[in-house]
PDB file of C-alpha atoms and ligand atoms in Angstrom:
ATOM      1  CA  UNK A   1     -30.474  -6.603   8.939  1.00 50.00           C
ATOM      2  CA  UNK A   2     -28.323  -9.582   8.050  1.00 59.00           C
ATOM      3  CA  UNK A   3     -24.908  -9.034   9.640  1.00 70.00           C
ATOM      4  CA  UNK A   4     -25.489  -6.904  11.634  1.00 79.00           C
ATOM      5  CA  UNK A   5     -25.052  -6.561  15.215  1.00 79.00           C
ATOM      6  CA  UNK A   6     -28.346  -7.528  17.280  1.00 77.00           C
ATOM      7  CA  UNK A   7     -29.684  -4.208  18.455  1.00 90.00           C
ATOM      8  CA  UNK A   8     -27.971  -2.249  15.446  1.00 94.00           C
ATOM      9  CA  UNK A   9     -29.800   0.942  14.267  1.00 97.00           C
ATOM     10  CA  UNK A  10     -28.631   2.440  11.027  1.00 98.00           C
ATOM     11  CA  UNK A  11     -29.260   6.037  10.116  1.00 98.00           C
ATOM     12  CA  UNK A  12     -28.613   7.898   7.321  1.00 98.00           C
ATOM     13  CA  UNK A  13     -25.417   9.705   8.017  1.00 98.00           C
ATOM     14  CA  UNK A  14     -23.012  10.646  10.955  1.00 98.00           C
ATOM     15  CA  UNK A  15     -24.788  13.684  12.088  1.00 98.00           C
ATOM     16  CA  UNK A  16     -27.736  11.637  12.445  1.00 98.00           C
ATOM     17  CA  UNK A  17     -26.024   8.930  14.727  1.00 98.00           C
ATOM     18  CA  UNK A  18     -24.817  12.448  16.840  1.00 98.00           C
ATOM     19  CA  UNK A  19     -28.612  13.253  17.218  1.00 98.00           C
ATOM     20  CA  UNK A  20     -30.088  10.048  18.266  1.00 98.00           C
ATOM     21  CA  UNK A  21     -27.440   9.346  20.521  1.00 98.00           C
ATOM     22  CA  UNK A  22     -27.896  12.594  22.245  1.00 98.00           C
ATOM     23  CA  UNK A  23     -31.490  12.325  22.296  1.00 98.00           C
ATOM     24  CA  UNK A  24     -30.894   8.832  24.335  1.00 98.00           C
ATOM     25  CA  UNK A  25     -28.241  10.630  26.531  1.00 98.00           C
ATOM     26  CA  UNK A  26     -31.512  13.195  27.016  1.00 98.00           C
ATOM     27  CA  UNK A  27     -33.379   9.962  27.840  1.00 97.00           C
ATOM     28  CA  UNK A  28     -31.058   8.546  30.367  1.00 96.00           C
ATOM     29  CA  UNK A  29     -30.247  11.917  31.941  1.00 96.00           C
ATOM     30  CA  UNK A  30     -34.454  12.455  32.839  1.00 95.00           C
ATOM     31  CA  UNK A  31     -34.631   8.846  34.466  1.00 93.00           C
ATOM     32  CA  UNK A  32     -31.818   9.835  37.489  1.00 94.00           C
ATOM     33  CA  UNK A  33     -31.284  12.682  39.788  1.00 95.00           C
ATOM     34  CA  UNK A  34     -27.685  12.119  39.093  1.00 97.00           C
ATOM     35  CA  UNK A  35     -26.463  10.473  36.105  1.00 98.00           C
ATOM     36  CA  UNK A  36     -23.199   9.002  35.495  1.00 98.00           C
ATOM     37  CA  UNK A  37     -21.850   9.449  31.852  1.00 98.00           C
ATOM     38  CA  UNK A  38     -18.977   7.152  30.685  1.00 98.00           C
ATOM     39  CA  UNK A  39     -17.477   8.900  27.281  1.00 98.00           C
ATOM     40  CA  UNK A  40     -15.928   7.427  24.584  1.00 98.00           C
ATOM     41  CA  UNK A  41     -12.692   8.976  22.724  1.00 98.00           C
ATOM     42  CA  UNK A  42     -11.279   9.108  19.415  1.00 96.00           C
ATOM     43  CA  UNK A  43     -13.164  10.963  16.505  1.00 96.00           C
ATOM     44  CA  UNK A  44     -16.391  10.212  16.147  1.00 98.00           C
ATOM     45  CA  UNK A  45     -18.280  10.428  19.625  1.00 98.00           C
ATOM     46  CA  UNK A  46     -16.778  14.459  19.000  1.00 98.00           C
ATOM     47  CA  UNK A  47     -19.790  15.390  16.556  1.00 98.00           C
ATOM     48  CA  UNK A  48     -22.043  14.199  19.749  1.00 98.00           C
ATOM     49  CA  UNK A  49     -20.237  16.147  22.352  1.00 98.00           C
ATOM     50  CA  UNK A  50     -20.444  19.331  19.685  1.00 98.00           C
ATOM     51  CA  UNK A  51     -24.119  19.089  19.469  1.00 98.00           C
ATOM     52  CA  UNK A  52     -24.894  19.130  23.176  1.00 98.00           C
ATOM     53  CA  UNK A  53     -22.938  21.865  23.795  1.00 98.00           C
ATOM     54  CA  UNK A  54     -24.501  23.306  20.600  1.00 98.00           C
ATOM     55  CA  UNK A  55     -28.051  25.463  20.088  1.00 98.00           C
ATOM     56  CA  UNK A  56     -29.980  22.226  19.262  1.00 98.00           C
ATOM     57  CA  UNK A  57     -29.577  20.711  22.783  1.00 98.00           C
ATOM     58  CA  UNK A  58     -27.990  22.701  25.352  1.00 98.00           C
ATOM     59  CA  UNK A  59     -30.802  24.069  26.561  1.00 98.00           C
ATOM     60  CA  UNK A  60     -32.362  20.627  26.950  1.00 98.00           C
ATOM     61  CA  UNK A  61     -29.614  18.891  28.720  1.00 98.00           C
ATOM     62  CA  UNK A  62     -29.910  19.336  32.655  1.00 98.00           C
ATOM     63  CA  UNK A  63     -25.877  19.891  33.011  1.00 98.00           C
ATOM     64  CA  UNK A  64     -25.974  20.625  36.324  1.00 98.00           C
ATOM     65  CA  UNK A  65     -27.480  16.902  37.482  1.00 98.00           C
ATOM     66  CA  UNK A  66     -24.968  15.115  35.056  1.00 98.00           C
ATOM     67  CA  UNK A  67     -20.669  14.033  35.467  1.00 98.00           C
ATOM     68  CA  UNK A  68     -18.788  13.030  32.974  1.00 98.00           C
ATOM     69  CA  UNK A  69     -16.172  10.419  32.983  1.00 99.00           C
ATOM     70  CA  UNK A  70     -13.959   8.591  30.353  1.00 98.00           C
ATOM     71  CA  UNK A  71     -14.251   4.924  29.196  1.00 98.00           C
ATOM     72  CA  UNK A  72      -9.889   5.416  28.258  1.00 98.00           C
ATOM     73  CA  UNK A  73      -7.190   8.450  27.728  1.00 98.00           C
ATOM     74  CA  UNK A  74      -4.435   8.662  25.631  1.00 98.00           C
ATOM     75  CA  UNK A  75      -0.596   9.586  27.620  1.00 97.00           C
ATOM     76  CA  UNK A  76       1.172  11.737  26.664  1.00 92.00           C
ATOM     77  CA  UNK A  77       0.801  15.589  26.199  1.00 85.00           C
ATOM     78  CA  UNK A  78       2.321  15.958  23.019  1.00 86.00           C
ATOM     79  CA  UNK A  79      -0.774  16.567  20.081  1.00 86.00           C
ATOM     80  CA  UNK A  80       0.574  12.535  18.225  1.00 87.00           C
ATOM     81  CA  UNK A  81      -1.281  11.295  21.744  1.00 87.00           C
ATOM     82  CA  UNK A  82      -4.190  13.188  20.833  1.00 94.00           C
ATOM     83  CA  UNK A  83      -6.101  13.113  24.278  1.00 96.00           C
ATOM     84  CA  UNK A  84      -9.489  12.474  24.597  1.00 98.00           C
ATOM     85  CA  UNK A  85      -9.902  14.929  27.377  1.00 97.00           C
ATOM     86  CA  UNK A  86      -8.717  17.478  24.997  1.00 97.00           C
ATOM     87  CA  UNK A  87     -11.230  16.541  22.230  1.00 97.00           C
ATOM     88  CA  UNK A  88     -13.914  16.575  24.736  1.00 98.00           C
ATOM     89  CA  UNK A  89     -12.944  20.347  26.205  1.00 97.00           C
ATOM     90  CA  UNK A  90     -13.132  21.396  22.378  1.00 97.00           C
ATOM     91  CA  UNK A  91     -16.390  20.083  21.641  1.00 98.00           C
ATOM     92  CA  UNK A  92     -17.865  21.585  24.364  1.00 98.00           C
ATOM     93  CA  UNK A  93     -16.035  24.613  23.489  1.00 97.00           C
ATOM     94  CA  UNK A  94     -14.007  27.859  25.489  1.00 96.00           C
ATOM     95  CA  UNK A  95     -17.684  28.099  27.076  1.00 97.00           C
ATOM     96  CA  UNK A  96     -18.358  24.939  28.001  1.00 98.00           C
ATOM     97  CA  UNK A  97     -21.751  24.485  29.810  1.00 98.00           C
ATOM     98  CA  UNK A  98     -20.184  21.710  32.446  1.00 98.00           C
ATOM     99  CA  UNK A  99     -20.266  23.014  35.634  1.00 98.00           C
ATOM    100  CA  UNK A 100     -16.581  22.303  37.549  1.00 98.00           C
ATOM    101  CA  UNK A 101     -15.625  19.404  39.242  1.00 98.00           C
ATOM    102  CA  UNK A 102     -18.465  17.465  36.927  1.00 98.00           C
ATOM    103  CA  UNK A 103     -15.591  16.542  34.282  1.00 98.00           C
ATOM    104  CA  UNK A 104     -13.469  13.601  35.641  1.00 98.00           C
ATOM    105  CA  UNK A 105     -10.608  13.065  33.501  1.00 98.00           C
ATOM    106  CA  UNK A 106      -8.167  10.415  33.549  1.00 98.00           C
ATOM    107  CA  UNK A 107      -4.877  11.431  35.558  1.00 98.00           C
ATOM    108  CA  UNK A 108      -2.188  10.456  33.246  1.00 97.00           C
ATOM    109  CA  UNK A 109       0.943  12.413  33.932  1.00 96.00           C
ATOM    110  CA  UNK A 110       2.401   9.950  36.096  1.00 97.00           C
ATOM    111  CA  UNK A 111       2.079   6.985  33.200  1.00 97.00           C
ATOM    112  CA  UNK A 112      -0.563   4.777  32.393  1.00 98.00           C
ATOM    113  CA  UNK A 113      -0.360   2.378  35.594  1.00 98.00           C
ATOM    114  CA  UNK A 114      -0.202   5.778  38.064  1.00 98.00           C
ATOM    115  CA  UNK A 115      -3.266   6.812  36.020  1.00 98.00           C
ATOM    116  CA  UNK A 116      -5.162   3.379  36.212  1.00 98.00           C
ATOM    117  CA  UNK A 117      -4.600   3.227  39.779  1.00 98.00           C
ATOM    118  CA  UNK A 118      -6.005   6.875  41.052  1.00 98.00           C
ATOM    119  CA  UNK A 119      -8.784   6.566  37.952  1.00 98.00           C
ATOM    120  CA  UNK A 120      -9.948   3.924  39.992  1.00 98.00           C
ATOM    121  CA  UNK A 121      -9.767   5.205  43.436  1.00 98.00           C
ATOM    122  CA  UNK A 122     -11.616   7.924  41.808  1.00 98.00           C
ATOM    123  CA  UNK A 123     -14.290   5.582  39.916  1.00 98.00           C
ATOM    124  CA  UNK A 124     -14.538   3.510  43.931  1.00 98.00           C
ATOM    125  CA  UNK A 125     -15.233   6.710  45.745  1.00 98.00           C
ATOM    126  CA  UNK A 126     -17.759   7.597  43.285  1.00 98.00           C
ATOM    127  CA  UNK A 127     -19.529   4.375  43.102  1.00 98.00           C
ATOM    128  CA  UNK A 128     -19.336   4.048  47.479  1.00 98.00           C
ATOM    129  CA  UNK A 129     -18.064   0.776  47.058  1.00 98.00           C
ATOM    130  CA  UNK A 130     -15.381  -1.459  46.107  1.00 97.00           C
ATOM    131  CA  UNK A 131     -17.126  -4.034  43.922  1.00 98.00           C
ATOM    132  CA  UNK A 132     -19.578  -3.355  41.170  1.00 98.00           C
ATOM    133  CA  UNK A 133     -23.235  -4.708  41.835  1.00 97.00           C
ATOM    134  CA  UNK A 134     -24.656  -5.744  38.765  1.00 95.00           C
ATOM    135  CA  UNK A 135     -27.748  -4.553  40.454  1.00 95.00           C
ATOM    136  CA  UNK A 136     -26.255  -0.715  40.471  1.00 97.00           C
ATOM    137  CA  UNK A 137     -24.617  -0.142  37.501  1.00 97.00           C
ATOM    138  CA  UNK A 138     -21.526   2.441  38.202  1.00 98.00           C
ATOM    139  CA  UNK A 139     -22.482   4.451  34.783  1.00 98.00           C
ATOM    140  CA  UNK A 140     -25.850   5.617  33.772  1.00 98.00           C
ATOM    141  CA  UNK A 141     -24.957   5.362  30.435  1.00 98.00           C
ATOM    142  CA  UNK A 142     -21.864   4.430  28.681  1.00 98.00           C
ATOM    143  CA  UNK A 143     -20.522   5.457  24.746  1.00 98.00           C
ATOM    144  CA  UNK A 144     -18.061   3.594  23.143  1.00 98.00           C
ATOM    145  CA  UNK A 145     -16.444   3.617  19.258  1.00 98.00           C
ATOM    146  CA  UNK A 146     -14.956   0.650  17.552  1.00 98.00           C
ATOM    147  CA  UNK A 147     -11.470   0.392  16.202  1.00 98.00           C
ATOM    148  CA  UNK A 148     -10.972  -0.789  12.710  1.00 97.00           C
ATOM    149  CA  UNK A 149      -9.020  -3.886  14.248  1.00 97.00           C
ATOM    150  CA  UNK A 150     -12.074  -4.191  16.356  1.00 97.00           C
ATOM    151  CA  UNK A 151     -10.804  -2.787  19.992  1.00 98.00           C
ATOM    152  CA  UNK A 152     -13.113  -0.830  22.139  1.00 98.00           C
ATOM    153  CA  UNK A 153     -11.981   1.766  24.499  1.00 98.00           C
ATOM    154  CA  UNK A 154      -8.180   1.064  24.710  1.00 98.00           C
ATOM    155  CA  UNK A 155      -8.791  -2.701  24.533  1.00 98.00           C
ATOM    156  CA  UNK A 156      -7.155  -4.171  22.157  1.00 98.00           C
ATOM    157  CA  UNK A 157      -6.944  -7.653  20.362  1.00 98.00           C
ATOM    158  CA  UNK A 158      -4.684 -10.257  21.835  1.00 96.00           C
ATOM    159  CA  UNK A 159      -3.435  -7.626  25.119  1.00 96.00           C
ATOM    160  CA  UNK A 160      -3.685  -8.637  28.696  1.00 96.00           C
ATOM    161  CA  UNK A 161      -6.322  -5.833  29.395  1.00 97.00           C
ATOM    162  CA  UNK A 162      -9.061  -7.460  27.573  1.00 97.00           C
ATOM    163  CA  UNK A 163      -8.783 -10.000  29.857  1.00 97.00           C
ATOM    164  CA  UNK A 164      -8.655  -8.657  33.172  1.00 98.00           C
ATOM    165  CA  UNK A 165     -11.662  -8.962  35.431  1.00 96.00           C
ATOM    166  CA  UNK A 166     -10.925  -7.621  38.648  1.00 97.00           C
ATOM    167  CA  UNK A 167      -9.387  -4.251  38.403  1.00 98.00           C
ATOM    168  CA  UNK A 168     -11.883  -1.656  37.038  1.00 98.00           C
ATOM    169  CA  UNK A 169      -9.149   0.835  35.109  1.00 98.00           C
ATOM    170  CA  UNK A 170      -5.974  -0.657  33.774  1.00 98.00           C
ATOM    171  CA  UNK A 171      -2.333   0.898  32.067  1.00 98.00           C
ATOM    172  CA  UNK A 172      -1.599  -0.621  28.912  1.00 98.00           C
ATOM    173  CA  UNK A 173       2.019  -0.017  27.575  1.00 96.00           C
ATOM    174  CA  UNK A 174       0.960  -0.589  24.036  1.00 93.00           C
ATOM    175  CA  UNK A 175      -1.736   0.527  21.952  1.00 95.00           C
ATOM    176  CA  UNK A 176      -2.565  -1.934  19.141  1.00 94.00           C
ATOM    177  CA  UNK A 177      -3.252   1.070  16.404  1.00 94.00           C
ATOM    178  CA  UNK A 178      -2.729   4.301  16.241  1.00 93.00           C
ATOM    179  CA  UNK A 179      -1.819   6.683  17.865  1.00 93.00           C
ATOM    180  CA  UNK A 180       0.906   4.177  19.625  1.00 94.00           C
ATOM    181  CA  UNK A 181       1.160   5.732  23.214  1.00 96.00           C
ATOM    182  CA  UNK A 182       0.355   4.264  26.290  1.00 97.00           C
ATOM    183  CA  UNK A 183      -3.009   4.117  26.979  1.00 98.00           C
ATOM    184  CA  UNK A 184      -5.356   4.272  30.797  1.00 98.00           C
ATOM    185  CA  UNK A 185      -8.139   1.956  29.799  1.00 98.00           C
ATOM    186  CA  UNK A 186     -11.598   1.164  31.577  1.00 98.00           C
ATOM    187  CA  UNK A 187     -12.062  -2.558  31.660  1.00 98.00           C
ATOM    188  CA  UNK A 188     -14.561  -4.573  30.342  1.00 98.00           C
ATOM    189  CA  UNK A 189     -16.315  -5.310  33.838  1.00 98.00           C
ATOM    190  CA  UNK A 190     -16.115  -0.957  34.119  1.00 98.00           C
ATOM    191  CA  UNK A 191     -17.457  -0.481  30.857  1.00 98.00           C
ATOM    192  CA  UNK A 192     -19.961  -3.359  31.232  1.00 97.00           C
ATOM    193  CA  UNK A 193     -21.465  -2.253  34.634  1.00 98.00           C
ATOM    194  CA  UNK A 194     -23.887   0.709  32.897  1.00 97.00           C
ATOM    195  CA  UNK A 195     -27.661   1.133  32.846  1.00 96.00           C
ATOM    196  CA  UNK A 196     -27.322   1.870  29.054  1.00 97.00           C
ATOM    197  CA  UNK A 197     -24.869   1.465  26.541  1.00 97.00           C
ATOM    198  CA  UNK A 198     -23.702   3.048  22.944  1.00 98.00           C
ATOM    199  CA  UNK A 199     -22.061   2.145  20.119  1.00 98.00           C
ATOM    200  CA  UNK A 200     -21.175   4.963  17.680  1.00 98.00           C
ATOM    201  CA  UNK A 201     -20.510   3.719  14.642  1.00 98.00           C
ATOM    202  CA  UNK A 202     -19.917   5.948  11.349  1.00 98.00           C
ATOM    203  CA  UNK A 203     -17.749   5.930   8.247  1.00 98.00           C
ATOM    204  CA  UNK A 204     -16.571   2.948   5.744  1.00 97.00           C
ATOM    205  CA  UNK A 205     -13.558   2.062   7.975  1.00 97.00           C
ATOM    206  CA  UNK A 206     -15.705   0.057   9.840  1.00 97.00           C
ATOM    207  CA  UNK A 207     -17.342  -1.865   7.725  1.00 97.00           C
ATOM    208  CA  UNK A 208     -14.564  -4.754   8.599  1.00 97.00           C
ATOM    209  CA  UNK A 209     -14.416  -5.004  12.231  1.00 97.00           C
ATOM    210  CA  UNK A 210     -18.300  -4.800  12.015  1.00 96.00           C
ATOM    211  CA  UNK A 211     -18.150  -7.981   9.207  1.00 95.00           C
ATOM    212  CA  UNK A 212     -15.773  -9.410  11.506  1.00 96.00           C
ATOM    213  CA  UNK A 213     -18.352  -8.744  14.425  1.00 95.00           C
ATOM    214  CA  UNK A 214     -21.126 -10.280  12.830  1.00 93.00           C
ATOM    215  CA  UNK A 215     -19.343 -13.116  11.409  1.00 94.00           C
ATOM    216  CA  UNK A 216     -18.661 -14.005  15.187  1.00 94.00           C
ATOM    217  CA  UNK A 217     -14.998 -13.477  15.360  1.00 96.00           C
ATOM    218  CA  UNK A 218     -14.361 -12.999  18.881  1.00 97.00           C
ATOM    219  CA  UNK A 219     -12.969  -8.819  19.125  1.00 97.00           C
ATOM    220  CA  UNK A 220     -13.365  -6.978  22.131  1.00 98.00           C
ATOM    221  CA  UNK A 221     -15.746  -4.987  21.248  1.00 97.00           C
ATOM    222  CA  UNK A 222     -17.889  -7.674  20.862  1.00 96.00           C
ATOM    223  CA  UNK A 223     -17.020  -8.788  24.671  1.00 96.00           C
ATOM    224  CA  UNK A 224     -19.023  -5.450  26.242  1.00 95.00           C
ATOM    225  CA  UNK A 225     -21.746  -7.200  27.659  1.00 90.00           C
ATOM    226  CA  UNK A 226     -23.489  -3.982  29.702  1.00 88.00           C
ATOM    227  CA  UNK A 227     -26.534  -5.005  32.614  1.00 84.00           C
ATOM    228  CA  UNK A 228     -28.498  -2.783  30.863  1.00 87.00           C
ATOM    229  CA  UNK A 229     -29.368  -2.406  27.133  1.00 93.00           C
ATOM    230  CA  UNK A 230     -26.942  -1.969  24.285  1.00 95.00           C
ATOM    231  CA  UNK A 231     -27.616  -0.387  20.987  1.00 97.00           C
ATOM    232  CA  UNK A 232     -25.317  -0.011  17.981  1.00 97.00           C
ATOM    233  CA  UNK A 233     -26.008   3.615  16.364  1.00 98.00           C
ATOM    234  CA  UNK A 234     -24.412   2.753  12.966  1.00 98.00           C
ATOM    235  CA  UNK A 235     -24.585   5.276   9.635  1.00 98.00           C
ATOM    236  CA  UNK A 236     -25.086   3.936   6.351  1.00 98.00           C
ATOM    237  CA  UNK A 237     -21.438   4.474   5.288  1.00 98.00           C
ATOM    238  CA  UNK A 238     -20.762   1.786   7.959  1.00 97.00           C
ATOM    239  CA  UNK A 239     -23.155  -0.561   6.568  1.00 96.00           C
ATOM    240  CA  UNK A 240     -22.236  -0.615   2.948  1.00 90.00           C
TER     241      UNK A 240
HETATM  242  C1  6PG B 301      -9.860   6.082  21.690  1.00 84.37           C
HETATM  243  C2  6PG B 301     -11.231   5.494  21.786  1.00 84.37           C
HETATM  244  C3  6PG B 301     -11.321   4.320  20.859  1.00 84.37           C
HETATM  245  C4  6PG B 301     -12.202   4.765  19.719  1.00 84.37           C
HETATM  246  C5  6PG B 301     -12.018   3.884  18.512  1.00 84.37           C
HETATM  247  C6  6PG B 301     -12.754   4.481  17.308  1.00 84.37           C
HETATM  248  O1  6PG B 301      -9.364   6.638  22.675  1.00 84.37           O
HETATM  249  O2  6PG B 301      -9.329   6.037  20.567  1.00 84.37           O
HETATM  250  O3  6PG B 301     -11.700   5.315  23.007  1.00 84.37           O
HETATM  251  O4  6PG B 301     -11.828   3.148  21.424  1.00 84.37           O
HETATM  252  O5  6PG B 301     -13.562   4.751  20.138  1.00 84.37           O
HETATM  253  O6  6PG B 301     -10.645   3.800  18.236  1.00 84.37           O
HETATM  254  O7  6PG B 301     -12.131   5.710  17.037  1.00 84.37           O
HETATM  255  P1  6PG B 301     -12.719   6.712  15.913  1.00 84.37           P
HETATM  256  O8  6PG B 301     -14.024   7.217  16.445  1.00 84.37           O
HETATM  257  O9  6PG B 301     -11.678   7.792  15.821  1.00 84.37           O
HETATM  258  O10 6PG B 301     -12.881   5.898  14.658  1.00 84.37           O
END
């Protein structure tokens, strides 16, 4: 489709985006005896998270063989900061079929730089080493959304993170849209070191940073460049 991303799929509406992405999480999860899951935040990765805690596929997904991790968290407790872990707990719900210590949020109580540093002392001792291998990706598979200025994870246009190469996790002091608190962000070398990679897509909002995408404007969502393959789940409303 003209304009599109490369590897863009569009389906008919949001819960179908959910679906197919969690039947590729299903796909992902079968090829590994332990799979590495980097998630994405904000609104729209939730309907996913929902379903695979949900009847439709929680009996299919082998929970106890996958950990979950965060591509970028939100500071602050208050509900303005709206924190991803938090969204993620609710979607899986009061019963949520994770087994513990297979959730790995990002610390952030001690501000975003605190965070960035033991998030990646965390992501290192995980991995077994101290420099990513494009060979062995650090994440299975990893889901990201796109801001309506076109930011990815909590990479925003025209700040320093976007830019940084060597660190894999990163504080940045200010958000570039809403909500505007300080933000523990996965870099693009992180986010880029994965087996498989997501785009969720959904909703009219993005039809601009998507335009802006495809007109090769360079956005930093458009700088994920994963080993592994990258697919753009996109519903219609997206697509105009
Ligand atoms: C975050 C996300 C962020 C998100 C986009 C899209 O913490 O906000 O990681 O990168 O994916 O902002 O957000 P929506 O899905 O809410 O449109």
């Amino acid at each position: 489709m003209a304009g599109l991303p490369p590897c863009a799929i569009v389906l008919p509406d949001a819960d179908a985006v959910a679906r197919e992405a969690a039947e590729r999480l299903l796909t992902v999860a079968a090829a590994t005896a332990r799979a590495a899951i980097c998630l994405s935040g904000g609104s729209t990765p939730k309907r996913l998270y929902g379903l695979l805690a949900g009847p439709d596929f929680r009996a299919r997904v082998p929970w106890e063989r996958l950990h979950w991790f965060f591509g970028d968290e939100r500071v602050g407790d208050g509900p303005e900061a709206g924190s991803n872990r938090r969204m993620v707990e609710a979607a899986f719900g009061p019963d949520s079929p994770v087994p513990a210590g297979h959730l790995h949020p990002i610390p952030t109580e001690s501000g975003p730089d605190a965070g960035a540093a033991a998030y990646e002392a965390a992501l290192r001792a995980w991995y077994g080493a101290d420099r990513l291998d494009p060979a062995r990706p650090l994440f299975d598979l990893v889901l990201l959304g796109l801001g309506e200025d076109g930011h990815t994870a909590s990479l925003f246009p025209g700040k320093p993170a976007v830019a940084e190469t060597g660190r894999w996790v990163v504080g940045v002091p200010e958000a570039g849209l809403a909500p505007f608190v300080p933000r523990v962000s996965l870099t693009l070398p992180a986010l880029g070191s994965a087996r498989a990679l997501l785009f969720l897509v959904t909703g009219a909002g993005k039809r601009d940073p998507l335009a802006r995408l495809a007109a090769g404007e360079d956005l930093p969502a458009g700088r994920v460049q994963p080993q592994g393959d990258v697919a753009w789940l996109l519903d219609r409303e997206a697509v105009g």
